[in-house]
Amino acid sequence: LSPEPRPALPQLREQFDPALTVVDSLDEAELYVRAGLKPHSSDAETADAIEQFVARRFAHDLGVIRRQNDWVAWSAGIVIWKNLAFTTRPDDMLKSRRGLCSQQAMLMQALLARFGIEYATVGISAPPHMMVGAKINGKWAVYDPDVEPLRTRTIWYSEMSDPAVMHQLYRSKPGNPPFGQGEDLGEQMARAARDGVDGQVQHG
């Protein structure tokens, strides 16, 4: 079997930094984040640092398992369906430079757990998207390392139902064509806010 040809990395406005691909395990990712924190950093500062690491570590695309890690899943992904090689373990994810929203969210959650921060999954159905909730000072904040919204402050879960906030966060980013031809992501996410978002708490 020969590997399926991979397309070039998507030309998106991302923070992806190829130099960070040397961080290839969850232990190393934790050490990297800790090294950048000040002593006694708050949970908010820690969650921000984790989000930044994940955003810079991955380019948006399907992350698949490497042959040397699981040749059965790798082969099934080539021969049958690429999603059969979809990585879900943090250490496997960190062997790739690519990750979809769900993969980046799962890795961020694994790192939040390492720092003792309670986390949740925040999902949107149209356009389909997965984000991360983190409990900060008793309130749920929302993080999105994959799409990298234009945020300058903590975004609280309670704000996710405000179309104006969602439009501001995701404006000018490429929209998902099946969910609105000619629309940018800000317009689509504003409509999703009006339709409602889903949150499911998962204790780390």
mmCIF file of C-alpha atoms in Angstrom, residues 95-184:
data_model
loop_
_atom_site.group_PDB
_atom_site.id
_atom_site.type_symbol
_atom_site.label_atom_id
_atom_site.label_comp_id
_atom_site.label_asym_id
_atom_site.label_seq_id
_atom_site.Cartn_x
_atom_site.Cartn_y
_atom_site.Cartn_z
ATOM 1 C CA LYS A 95 2.152 13.226 15.510
ATOM 2 C CA SER A 96 0.369 15.226 12.800
ATOM 3 C CA ARG A 97 0.489 18.873 11.823
ATOM 4 C CA ARG A 98 -3.192 18.799 10.878
ATOM 5 C CA GLY A 99 -6.335 18.723 12.972
ATOM 6 C CA LEU A 100 -10.041 19.329 12.493
ATOM 7 C CA CYS A 101 -12.085 21.353 14.980
ATOM 8 C CA SER A 102 -13.024 18.230 16.957
ATOM 9 C CA GLN A 103 -9.413 17.040 17.141
ATOM 10 C CA GLN A 104 -8.088 20.425 18.229
ATOM 11 C CA ALA A 105 -10.899 20.709 20.784
ATOM 12 C CA MET A 106 -10.134 17.268 22.246
ATOM 13 C CA LEU A 107 -6.456 18.138 22.578
ATOM 14 C CA MET A 108 -7.251 21.430 24.286
ATOM 15 C CA GLN A 109 -9.540 19.580 26.694
ATOM 16 C CA ALA A 110 -6.775 17.074 27.486
ATOM 17 C CA LEU A 111 -4.430 19.956 28.313
ATOM 18 C CA LEU A 112 -7.046 21.751 30.419
ATOM 19 C CA ALA A 113 -7.384 18.523 32.415
ATOM 20 C CA ARG A 114 -3.602 18.483 32.995
ATOM 21 C CA PHE A 115 -3.938 21.927 34.609
ATOM 22 C CA GLY A 116 -6.982 20.965 36.681
ATOM 23 C CA ILE A 117 -9.419 23.162 34.741
ATOM 24 C CA GLU A 118 -12.931 21.786 34.257
ATOM 25 C CA TYR A 119 -13.870 21.613 30.579
ATOM 26 C CA ALA A 120 -16.894 21.126 28.351
ATOM 27 C CA THR A 121 -17.759 20.589 24.701
ATOM 28 C CA VAL A 122 -19.611 23.387 22.904
ATOM 29 C CA GLY A 123 -21.182 22.408 19.598
ATOM 30 C CA ILE A 124 -22.911 24.180 16.721
ATOM 31 C CA SER A 125 -24.971 22.241 14.183
ATOM 32 C CA ALA A 126 -25.132 24.606 11.202
ATOM 33 C CA PRO A 127 -22.398 25.145 10.242
ATOM 34 C CA PRO A 128 -21.134 22.081 12.158
ATOM 35 C CA HIS A 129 -18.391 23.110 14.542
ATOM 36 C CA MET A 130 -16.903 21.987 17.866
ATOM 37 C CA MET A 131 -15.416 24.344 20.438
ATOM 38 C CA VAL A 132 -14.221 24.089 24.037
ATOM 39 C CA GLY A 133 -15.734 25.368 27.238
ATOM 40 C CA ALA A 134 -13.513 26.011 30.263
ATOM 41 C CA LYS A 135 -14.733 26.914 33.743
ATOM 42 C CA ILE A 136 -13.091 30.189 34.748
ATOM 43 C CA ASN A 137 -13.890 31.635 38.172
ATOM 44 C CA GLY A 138 -17.112 29.652 38.306
ATOM 45 C CA LYS A 139 -18.309 30.724 34.827
ATOM 46 C CA TRP A 140 -18.053 28.952 31.472
ATOM 47 C CA ALA A 141 -15.803 30.585 28.880
ATOM 48 C CA VAL A 142 -15.599 29.451 25.236
ATOM 49 C CA TYR A 143 -12.411 28.802 23.235
ATOM 50 C CA ASP A 144 -11.954 27.981 19.559
ATOM 51 C CA PRO A 145 -8.351 27.030 18.678
ATOM 52 C CA ASP A 146 -9.353 25.768 15.230
ATOM 53 C CA VAL A 147 -11.081 28.749 13.614
ATOM 54 C CA GLU A 148 -9.227 31.272 15.797
ATOM 55 C CA PRO A 149 -11.927 33.943 16.266
ATOM 56 C CA LEU A 150 -11.010 37.601 16.439
ATOM 57 C CA ARG A 151 -11.255 37.891 20.198
ATOM 58 C CA THR A 152 -9.473 40.343 22.498
ATOM 59 C CA ARG A 153 -11.077 39.215 25.771
ATOM 60 C CA THR A 154 -12.653 36.200 27.410
ATOM 61 C CA ILE A 155 -15.858 35.129 25.656
ATOM 62 C CA TRP A 156 -18.456 33.712 28.018
ATOM 63 C CA TYR A 157 -20.821 30.906 27.086
ATOM 64 C CA SER A 158 -23.785 33.148 27.855
ATOM 65 C CA GLU A 159 -22.661 35.412 24.988
ATOM 66 C CA MET A 160 -22.838 32.634 22.405
ATOM 67 C CA SER A 161 -26.552 33.314 21.895
ATOM 68 C CA ASP A 162 -25.831 36.940 20.906
ATOM 69 C CA PRO A 163 -25.681 37.175 17.077
ATOM 70 C CA ALA A 164 -23.752 40.451 17.234
ATOM 71 C CA VAL A 165 -20.991 38.888 19.353
ATOM 72 C CA MET A 166 -20.726 35.860 17.068
ATOM 73 C CA HIS A 167 -20.647 38.009 13.953
ATOM 74 C CA GLN A 168 -17.873 40.152 15.406
ATOM 75 C CA LEU A 169 -15.783 37.120 16.411
ATOM 76 C CA TYR A 170 -15.961 35.336 13.041
ATOM 77 C CA ARG A 171 -16.377 38.187 10.570
ATOM 78 C CA SER A 172 -14.374 38.097 7.319
ATOM 79 C CA LYS A 173 -13.442 34.430 7.740
ATOM 80 C CA PRO A 174 -14.392 32.035 4.908
ATOM 81 C CA GLY A 175 -17.907 30.683 5.311
ATOM 82 C CA ASN A 176 -19.027 27.076 4.904
ATOM 83 C CA PRO A 177 -20.662 27.080 1.428
ATOM 84 C CA PRO A 178 -23.396 24.487 2.114
ATOM 85 C CA PHE A 179 -24.696 26.708 4.924
ATOM 86 C CA GLY A 180 -24.961 29.973 3.002
ATOM 87 C CA GLN A 181 -23.526 30.738 -0.421
ATOM 88 C CA GLY A 182 -21.620 34.009 -0.500
ATOM 89 C CA GLU A 183 -21.738 34.443 3.275
ATOM 90 C CA ASP A 184 -18.722 34.834 5.504
#
